[in-house]
PDB file of C-alpha atoms in Angstrom:
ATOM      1  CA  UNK K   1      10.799  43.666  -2.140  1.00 72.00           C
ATOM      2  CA  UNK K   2      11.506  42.579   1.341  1.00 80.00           C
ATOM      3  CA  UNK K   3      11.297  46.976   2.189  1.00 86.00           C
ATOM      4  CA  UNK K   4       7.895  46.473   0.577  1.00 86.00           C
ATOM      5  CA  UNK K   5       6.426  44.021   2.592  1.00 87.00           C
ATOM      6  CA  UNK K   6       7.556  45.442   5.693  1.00 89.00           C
ATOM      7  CA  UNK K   7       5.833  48.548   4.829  1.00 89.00           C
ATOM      8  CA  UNK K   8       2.584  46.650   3.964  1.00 90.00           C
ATOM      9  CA  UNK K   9       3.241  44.703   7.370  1.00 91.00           C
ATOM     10  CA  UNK K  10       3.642  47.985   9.423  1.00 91.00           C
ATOM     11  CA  UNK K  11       5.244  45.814  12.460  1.00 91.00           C
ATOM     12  CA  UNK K  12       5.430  49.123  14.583  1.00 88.00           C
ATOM     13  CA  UNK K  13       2.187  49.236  14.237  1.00 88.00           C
ATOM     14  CA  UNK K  14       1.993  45.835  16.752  1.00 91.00           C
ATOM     15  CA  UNK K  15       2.471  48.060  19.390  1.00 89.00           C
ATOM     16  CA  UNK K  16      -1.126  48.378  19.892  1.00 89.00           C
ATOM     17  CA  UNK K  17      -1.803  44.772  20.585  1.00 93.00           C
ATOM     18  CA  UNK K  18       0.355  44.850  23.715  1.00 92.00           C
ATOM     19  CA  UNK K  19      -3.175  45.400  25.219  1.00 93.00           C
ATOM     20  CA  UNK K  20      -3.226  41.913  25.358  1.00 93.00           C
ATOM     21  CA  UNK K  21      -0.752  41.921  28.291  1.00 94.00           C
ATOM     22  CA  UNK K  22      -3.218  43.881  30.370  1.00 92.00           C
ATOM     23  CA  UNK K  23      -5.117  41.407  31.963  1.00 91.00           C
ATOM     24  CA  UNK K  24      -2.194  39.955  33.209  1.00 91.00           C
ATOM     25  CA  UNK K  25      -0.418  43.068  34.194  1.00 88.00           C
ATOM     26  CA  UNK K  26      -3.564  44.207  36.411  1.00 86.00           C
ATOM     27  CA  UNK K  27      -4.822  40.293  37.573  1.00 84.00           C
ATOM     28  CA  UNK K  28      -0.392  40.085  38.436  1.00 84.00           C
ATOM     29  CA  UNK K  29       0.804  37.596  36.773  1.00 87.00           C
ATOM     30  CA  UNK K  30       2.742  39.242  34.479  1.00 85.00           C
ATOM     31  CA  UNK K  31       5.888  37.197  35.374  1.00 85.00           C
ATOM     32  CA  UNK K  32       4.067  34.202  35.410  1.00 88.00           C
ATOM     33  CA  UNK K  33       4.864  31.633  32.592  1.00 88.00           C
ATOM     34  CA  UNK K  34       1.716  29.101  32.285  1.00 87.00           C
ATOM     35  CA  UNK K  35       0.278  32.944  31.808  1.00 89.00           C
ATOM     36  CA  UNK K  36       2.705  34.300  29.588  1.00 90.00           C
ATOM     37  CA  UNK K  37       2.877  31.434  26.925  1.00 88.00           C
ATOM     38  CA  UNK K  38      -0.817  31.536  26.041  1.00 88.00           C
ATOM     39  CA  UNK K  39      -0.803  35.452  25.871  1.00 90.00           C
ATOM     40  CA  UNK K  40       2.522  35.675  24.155  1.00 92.00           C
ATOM     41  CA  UNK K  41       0.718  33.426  21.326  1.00 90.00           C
ATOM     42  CA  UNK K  42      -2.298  35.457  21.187  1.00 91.00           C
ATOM     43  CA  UNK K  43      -0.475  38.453  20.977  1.00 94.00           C
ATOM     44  CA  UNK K  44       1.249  37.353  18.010  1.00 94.00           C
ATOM     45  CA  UNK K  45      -1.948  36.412  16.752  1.00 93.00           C
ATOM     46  CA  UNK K  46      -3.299  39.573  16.249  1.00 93.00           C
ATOM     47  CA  UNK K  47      -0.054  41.005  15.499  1.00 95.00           C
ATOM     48  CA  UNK K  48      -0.693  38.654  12.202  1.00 96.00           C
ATOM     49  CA  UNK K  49      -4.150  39.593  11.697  1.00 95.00           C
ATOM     50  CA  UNK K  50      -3.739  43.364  12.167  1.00 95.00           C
ATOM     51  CA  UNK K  51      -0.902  43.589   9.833  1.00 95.00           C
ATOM     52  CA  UNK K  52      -3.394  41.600   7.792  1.00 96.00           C
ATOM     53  CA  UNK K  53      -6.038  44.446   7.762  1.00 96.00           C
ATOM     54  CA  UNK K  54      -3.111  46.717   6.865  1.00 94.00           C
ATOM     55  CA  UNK K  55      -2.192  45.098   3.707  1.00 95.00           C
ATOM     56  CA  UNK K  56      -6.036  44.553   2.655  1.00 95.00           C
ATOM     57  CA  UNK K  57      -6.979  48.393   3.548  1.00 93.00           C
ATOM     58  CA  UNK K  58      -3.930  49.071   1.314  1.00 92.00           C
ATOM     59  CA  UNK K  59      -4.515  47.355  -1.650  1.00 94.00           C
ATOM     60  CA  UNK K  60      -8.610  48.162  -1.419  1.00 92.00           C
ATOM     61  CA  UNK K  61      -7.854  52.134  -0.941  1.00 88.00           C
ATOM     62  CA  UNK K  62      -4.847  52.302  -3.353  1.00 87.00           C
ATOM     63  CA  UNK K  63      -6.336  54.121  -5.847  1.00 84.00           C
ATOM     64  CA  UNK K  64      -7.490  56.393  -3.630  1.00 81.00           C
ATOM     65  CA  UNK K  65      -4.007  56.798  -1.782  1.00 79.00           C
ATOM     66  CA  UNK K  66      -2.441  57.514  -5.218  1.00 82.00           C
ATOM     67  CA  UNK K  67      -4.197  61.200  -4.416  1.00 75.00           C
ATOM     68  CA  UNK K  68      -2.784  61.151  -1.297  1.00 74.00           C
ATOM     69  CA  UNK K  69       0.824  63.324  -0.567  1.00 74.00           C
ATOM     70  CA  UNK K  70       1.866  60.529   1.734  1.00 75.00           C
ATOM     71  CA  UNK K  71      -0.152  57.546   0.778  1.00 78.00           C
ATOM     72  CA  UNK K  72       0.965  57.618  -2.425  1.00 80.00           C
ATOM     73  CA  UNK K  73       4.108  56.336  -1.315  1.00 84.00           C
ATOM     74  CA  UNK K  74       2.587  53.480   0.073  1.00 87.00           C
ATOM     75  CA  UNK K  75       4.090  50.047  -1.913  1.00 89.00           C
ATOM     76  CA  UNK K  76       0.372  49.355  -3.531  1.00 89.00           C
ATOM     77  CA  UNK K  77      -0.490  52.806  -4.294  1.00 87.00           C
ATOM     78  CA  UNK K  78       3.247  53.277  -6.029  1.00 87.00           C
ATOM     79  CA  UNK K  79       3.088  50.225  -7.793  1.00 86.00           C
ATOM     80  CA  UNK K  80       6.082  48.533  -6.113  1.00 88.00           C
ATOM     81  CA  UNK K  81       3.576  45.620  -5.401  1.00 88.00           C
ATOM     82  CA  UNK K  82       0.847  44.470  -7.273  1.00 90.00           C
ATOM     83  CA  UNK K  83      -2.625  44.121  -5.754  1.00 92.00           C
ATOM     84  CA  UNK K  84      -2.710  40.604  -6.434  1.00 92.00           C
ATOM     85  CA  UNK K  85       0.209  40.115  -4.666  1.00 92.00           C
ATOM     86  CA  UNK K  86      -1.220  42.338  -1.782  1.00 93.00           C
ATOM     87  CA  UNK K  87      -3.827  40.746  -1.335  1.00 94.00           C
ATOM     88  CA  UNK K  88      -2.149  37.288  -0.974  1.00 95.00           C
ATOM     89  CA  UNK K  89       0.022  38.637   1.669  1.00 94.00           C
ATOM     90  CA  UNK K  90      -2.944  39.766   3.493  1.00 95.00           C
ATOM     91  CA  UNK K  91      -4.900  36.298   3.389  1.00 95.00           C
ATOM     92  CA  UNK K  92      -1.361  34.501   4.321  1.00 95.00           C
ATOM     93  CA  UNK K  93      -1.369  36.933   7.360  1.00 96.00           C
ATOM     94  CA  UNK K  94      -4.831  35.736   8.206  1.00 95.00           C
ATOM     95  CA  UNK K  95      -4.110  32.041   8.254  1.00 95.00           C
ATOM     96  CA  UNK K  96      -0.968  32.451   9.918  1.00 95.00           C
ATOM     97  CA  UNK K  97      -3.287  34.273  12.518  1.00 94.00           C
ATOM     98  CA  UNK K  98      -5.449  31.377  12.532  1.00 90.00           C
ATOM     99  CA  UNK K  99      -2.960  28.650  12.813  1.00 91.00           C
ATOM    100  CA  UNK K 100      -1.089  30.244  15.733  1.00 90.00           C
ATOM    101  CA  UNK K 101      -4.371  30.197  17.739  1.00 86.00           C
ATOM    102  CA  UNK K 102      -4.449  26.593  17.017  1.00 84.00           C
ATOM    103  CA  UNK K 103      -1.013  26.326  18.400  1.00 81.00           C
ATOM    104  CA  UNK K 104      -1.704  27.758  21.702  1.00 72.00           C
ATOM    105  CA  UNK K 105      -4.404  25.255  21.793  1.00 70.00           C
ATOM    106  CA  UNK K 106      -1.839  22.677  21.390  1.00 68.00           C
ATOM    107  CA  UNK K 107       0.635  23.748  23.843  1.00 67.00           C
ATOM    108  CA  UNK K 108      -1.784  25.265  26.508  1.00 65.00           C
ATOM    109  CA  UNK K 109      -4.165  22.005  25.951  1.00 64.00           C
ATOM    110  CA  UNK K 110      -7.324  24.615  26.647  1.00 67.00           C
ATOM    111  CA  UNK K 111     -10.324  24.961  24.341  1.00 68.00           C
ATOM    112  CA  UNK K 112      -8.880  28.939  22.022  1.00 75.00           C
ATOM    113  CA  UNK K 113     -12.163  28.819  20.560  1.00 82.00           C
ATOM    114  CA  UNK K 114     -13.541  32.161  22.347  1.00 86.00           C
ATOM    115  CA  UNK K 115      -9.792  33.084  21.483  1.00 87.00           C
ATOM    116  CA  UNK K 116     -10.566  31.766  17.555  1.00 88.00           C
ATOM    117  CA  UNK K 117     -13.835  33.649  17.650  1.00 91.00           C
ATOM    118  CA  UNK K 118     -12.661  37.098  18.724  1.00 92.00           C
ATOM    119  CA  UNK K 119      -9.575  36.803  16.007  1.00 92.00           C
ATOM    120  CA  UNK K 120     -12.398  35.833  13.297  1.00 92.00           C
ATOM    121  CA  UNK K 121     -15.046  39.144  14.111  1.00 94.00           C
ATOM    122  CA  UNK K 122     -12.118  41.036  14.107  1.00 94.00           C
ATOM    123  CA  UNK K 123     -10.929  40.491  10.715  1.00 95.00           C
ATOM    124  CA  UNK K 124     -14.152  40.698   9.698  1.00 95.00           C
ATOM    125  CA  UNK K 125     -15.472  43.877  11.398  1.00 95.00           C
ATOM    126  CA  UNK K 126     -11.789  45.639  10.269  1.00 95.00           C
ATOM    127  CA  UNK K 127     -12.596  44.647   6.562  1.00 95.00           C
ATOM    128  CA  UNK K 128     -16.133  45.873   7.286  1.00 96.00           C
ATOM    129  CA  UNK K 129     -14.721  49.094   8.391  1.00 95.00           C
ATOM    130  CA  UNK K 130     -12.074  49.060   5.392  1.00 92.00           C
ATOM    131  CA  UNK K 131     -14.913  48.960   2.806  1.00 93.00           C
ATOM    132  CA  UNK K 132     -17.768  51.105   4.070  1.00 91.00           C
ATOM    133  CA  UNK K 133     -17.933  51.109   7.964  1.00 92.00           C
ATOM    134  CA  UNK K 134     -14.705  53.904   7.709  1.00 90.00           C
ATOM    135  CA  UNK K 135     -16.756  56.583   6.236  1.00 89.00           C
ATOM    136  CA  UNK K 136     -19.257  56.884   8.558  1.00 92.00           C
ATOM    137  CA  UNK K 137     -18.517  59.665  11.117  1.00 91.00           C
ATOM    138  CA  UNK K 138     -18.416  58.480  14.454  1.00 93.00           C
ATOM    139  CA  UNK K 139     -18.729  55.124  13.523  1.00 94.00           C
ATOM    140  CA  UNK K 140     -15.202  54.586  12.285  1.00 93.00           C
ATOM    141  CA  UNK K 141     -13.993  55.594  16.121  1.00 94.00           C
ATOM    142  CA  UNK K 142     -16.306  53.161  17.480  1.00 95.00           C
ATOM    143  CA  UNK K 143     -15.296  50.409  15.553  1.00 94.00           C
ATOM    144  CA  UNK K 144     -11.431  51.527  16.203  1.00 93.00           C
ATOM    145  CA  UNK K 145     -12.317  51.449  20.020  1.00 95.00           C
ATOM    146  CA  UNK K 146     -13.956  48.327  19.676  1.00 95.00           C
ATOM    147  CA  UNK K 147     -10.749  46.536  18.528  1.00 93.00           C
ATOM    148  CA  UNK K 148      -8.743  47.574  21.532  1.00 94.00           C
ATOM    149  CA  UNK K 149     -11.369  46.021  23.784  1.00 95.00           C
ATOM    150  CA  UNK K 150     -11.212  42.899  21.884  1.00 94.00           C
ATOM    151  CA  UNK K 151      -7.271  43.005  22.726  1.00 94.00           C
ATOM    152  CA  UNK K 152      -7.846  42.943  26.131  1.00 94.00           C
ATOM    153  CA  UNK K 153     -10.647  40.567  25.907  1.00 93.00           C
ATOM    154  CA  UNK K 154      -8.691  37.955  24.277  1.00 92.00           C
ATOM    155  CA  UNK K 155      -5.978  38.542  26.271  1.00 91.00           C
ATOM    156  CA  UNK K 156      -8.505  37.483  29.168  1.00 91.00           C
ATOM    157  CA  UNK K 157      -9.433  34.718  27.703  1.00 89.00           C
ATOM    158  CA  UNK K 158      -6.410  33.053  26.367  1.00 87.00           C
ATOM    159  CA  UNK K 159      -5.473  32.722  30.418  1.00 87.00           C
ATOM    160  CA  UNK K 160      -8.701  32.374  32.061  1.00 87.00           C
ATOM    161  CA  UNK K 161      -8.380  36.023  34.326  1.00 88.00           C
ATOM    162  CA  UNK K 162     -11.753  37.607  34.961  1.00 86.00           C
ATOM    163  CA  UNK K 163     -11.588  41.253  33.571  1.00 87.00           C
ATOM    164  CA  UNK K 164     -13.131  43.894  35.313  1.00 85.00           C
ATOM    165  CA  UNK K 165     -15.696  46.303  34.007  1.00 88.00           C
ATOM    166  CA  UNK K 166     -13.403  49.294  35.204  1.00 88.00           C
ATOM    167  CA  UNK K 167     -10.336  47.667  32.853  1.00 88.00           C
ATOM    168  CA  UNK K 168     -13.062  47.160  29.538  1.00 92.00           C
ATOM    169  CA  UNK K 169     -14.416  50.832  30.351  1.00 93.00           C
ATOM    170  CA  UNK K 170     -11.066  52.810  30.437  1.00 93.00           C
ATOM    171  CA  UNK K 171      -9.659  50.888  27.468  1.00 93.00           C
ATOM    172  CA  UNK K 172     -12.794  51.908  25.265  1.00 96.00           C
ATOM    173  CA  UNK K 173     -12.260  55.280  26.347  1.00 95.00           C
ATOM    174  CA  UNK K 174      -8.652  55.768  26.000  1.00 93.00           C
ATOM    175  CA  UNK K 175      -9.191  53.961  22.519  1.00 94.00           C
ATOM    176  CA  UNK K 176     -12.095  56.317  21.335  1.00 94.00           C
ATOM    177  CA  UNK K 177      -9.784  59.113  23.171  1.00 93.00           C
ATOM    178  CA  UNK K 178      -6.717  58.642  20.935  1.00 92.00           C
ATOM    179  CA  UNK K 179      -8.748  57.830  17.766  1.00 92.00           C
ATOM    180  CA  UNK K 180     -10.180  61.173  17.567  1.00 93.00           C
ATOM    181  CA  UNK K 181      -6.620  63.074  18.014  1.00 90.00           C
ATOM    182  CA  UNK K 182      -6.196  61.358  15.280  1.00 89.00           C
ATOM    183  CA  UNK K 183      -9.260  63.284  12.927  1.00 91.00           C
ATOM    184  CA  UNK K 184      -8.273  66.169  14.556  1.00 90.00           C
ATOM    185  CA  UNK K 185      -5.509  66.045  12.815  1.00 86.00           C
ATOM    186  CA  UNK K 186      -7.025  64.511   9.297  1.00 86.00           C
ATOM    187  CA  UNK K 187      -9.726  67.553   9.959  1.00 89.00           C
ATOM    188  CA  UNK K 188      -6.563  70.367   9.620  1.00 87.00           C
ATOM    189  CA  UNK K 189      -4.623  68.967   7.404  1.00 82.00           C
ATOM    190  CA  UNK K 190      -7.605  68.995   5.122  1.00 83.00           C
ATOM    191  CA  UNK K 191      -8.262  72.592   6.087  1.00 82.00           C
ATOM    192  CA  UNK K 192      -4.921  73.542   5.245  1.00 82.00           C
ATOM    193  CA  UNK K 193      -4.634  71.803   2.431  1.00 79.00           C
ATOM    194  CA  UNK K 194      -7.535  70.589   1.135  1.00 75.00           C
ATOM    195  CA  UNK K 195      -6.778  67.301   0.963  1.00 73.00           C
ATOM    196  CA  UNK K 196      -9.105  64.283   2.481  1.00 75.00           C
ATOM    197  CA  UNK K 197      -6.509  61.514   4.231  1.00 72.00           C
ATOM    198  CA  UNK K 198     -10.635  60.178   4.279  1.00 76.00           C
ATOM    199  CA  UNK K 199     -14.348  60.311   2.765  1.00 76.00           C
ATOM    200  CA  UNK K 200     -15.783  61.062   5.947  1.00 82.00           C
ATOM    201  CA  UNK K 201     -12.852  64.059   7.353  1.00 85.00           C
ATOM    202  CA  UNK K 202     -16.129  66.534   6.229  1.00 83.00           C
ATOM    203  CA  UNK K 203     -17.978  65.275   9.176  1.00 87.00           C
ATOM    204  CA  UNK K 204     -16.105  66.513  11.379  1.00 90.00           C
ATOM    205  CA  UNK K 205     -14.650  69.793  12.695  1.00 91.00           C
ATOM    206  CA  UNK K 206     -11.529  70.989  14.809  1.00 90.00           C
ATOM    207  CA  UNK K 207     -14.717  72.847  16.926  1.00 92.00           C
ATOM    208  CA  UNK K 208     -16.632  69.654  17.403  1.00 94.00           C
ATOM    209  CA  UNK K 209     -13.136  67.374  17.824  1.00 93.00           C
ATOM    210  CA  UNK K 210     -11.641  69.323  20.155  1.00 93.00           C
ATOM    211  CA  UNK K 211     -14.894  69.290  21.945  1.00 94.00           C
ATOM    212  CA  UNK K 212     -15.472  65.294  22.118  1.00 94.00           C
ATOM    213  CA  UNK K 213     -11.475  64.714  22.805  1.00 94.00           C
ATOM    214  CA  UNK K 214     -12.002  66.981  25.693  1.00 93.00           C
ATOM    215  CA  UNK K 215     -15.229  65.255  27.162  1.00 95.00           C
ATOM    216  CA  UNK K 216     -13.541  62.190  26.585  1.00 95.00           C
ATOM    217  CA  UNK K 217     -10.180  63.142  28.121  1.00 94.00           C
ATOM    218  CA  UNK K 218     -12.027  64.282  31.194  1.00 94.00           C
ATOM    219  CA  UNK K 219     -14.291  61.016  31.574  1.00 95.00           C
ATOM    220  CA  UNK K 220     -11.178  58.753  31.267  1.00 94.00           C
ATOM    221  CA  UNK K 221      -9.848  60.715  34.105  1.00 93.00           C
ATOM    222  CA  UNK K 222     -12.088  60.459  36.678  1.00 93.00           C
ATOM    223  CA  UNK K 223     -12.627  56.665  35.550  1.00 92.00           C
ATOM    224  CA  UNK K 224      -9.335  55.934  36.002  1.00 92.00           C
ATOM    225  CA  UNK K 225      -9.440  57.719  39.212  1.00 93.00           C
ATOM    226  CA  UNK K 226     -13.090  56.231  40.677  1.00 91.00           C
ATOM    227  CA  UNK K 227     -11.287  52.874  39.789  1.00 90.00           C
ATOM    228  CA  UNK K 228      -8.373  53.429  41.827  1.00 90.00           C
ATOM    229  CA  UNK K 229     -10.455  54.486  44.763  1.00 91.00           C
ATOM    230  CA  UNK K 230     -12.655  51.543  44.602  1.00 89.00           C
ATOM    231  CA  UNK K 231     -13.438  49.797  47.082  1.00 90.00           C
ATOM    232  CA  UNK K 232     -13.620  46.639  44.816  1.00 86.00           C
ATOM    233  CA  UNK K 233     -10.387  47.282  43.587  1.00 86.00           C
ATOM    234  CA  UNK K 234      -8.637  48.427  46.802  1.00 88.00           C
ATOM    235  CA  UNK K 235     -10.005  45.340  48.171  1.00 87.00           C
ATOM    236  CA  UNK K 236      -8.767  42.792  45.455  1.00 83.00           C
ATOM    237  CA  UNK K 237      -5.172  44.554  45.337  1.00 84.00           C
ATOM    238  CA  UNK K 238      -5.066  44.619  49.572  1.00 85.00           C
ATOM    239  CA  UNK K 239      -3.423  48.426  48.752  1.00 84.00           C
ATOM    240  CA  UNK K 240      -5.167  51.722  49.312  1.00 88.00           C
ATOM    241  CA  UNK K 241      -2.668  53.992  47.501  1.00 89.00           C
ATOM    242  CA  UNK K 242      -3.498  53.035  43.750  1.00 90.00           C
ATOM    243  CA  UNK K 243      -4.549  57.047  43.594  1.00 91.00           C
ATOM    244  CA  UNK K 244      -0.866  57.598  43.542  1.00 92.00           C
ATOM    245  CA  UNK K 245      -1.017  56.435  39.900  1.00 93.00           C
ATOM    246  CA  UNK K 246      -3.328  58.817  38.939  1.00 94.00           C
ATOM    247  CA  UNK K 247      -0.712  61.345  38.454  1.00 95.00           C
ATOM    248  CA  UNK K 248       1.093  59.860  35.735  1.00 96.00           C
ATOM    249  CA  UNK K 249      -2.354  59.322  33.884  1.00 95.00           C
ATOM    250  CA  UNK K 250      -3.433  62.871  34.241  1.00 95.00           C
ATOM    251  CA  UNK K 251       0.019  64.257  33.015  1.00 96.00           C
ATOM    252  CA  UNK K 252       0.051  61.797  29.851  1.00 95.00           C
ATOM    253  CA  UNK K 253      -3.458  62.682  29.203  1.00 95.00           C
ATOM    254  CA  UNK K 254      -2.446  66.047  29.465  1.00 94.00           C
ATOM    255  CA  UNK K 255       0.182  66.054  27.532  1.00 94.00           C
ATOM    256  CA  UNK K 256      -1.195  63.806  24.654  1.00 93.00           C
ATOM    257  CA  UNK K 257      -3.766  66.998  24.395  1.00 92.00           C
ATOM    258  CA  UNK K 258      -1.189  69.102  24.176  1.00 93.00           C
ATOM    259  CA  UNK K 259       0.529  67.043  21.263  1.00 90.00           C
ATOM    260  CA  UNK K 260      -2.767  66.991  19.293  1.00 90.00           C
ATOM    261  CA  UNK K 261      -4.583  70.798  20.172  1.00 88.00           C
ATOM    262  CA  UNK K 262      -1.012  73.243  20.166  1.00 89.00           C
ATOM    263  CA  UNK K 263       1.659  70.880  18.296  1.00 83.00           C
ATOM    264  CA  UNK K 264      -1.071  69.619  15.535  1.00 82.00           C
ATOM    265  CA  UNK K 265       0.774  66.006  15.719  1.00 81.00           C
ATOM    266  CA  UNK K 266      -1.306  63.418  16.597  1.00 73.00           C
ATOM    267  CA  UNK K 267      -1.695  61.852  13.446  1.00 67.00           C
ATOM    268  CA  UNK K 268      -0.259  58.910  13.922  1.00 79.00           C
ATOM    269  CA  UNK K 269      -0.239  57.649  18.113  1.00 83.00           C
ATOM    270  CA  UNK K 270       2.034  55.070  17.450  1.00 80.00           C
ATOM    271  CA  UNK K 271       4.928  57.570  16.354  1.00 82.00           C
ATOM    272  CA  UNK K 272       3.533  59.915  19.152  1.00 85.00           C
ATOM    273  CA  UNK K 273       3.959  57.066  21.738  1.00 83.00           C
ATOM    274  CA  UNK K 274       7.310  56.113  20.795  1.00 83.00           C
ATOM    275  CA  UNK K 275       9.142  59.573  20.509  1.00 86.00           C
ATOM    276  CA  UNK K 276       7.127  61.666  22.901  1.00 90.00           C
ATOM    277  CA  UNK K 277       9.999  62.040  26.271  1.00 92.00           C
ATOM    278  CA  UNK K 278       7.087  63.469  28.257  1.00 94.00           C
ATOM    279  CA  UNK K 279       4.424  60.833  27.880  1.00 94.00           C
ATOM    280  CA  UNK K 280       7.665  58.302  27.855  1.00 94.00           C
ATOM    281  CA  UNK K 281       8.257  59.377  31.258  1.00 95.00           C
ATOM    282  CA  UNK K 282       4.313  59.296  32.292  1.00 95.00           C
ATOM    283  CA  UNK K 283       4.549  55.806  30.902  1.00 94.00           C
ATOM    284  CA  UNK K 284       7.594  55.038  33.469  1.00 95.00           C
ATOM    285  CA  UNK K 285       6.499  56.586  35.812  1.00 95.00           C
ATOM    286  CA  UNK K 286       3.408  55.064  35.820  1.00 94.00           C
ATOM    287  CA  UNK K 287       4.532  51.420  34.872  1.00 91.00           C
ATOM    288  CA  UNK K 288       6.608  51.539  37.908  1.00 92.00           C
ATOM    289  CA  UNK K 289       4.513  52.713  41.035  1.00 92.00           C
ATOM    290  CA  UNK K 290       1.915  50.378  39.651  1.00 87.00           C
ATOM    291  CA  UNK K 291       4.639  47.381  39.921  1.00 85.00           C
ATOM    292  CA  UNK K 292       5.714  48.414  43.195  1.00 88.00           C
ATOM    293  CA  UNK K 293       1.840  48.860  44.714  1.00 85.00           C
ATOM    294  CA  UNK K 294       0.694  45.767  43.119  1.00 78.00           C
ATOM    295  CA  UNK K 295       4.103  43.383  43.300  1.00 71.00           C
ATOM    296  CA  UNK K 296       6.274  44.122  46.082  1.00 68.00           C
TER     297      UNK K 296
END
């Protein structure tokens, strides 16, 4: 039971809400604690209210996912837990969501109801997307981008730093970006096998995918490179060598096209993110000249 509920869970799927952190990685105060607490809390948050989503999408496409090679093996869709059940675990995951907002209210002694608002339209908009807004093409990776951007937002709020309009932009893009790797892949396997991992996967085309995943690649690029250049920026960060970042960027761009277009495995980001070596390195790579531009 306990295997099942992790599954529903999907915990390495939390990996995604470390967007959170953002603001205070680029505003640097990252090691700061008053800034930490409050964005630790909201992090776990959404942790709660994304693994929330997971179990609700579950239990509302398990018939569907019964059709599924993969899906099927899901614990709703097998019948190791009951939709009932399911769906409990989902609202629990919700309130526990809630109530941890609360509690950074409590120990940070700030008003978290931006913070409570932005957890609330998420839920909603994610159960929106669960029960229609996911087979509408083009839609679904707009709605998908939109929840990364609410990541950083909240992280934002939660400890008062301004975000830019260069941080919102790039983390839409990169969002939309790796969401449509993602039906390229749905797109083939369908070709190859004729099965639909969803409703809409006829909407699309490797042709047209591989077209927007390149036009997108190419604008988060040069954003990510006019924002290192920027004046703005250069001036707020008192360094002029932020461009020396933009190599990582370009390399685990690069290379994330490379995983989707010749390897056919971007299917899942999260398992791309965590075994890839190459984009690992990017990651490092980048991590680290960032740290030492911006912190010593």
């Amino acid at each position: 039971m306990i295997n099942n509920v992790y599954t529903l869970l999907r915990p390495q799927q939390w990996l995604k809400n470390i967007f959170c952190f953002i603001p205070l990685f680029f505003g640097r105060h990252i090691f700061e604690l008053e800034y930490l607490v409050p964005c630790s809390l909201v992090f776990m948050a959404y942790c709660f209210a994304a693994s929330g989503i997971y179990c609700f999408n579950d239990t509302f496409d398990a018939e569907v996912d019964k059709l599924h090679p993969v899906k099927s093996k899901r614990p709703v869709a097998s019948g190791a837990v009951s939709k009932p059940a399911a769906y409990a675990l989902s609202a629990g995951c919700f309130a526990i969501s809630l109530a941890v907002v609360f509690l950074g209210q409590a120990v940070s002694g700030t008003s978290m109801l931006p913070v409570f608002g932005i957890i609330g339209f998420y839920i909603v908009i994610n159960i929106a997307y669960c029960v229609r807004l996911k087979h509408f093409a083009i839609v679904d990776v707009f709605v998908i981008a939109v929840g990364f951007v609410l990541r950083v937002l909240i992280g934002g709020l939660a400890t008062g730093i301004e975000l830019s309009q260069w941080l919102i932009l790039m983390t839409f893009l990169l969002a939309m970006f790796l969401a449509f790797a993602k039906r390229r892949d749905d797109v083939v396997m369908y070709e190859n096998t004729g099965i639909m991992a969803r409703r809409n996967v006829n909407r699309y085309s490797v042709q047209f995918l591989n077209q927007a995943i390149s036009i997108i690649a190419s604008i988060t690029m040069v954003c990510y490179i006019m924002y290192t250049v920027s004046p703005e920026v250069i001036e707020r960060f008192h360094s002029s060598y932020l461009y020396i970042t933009s190599i990582f960027v370009l390399a685990g761009i690069i290379r994330y096209l490379q995983v989707t277009i010749v390897d056919v495995k971007s299917g899942s980001p999260t398992k791309v993110l965590l075994k890839d070596h190459f984009i690992h390195a990017c990651i490092i790579g980048w991590l680290c000249s960032f740290l030492f531009i911006l912190y010593l």
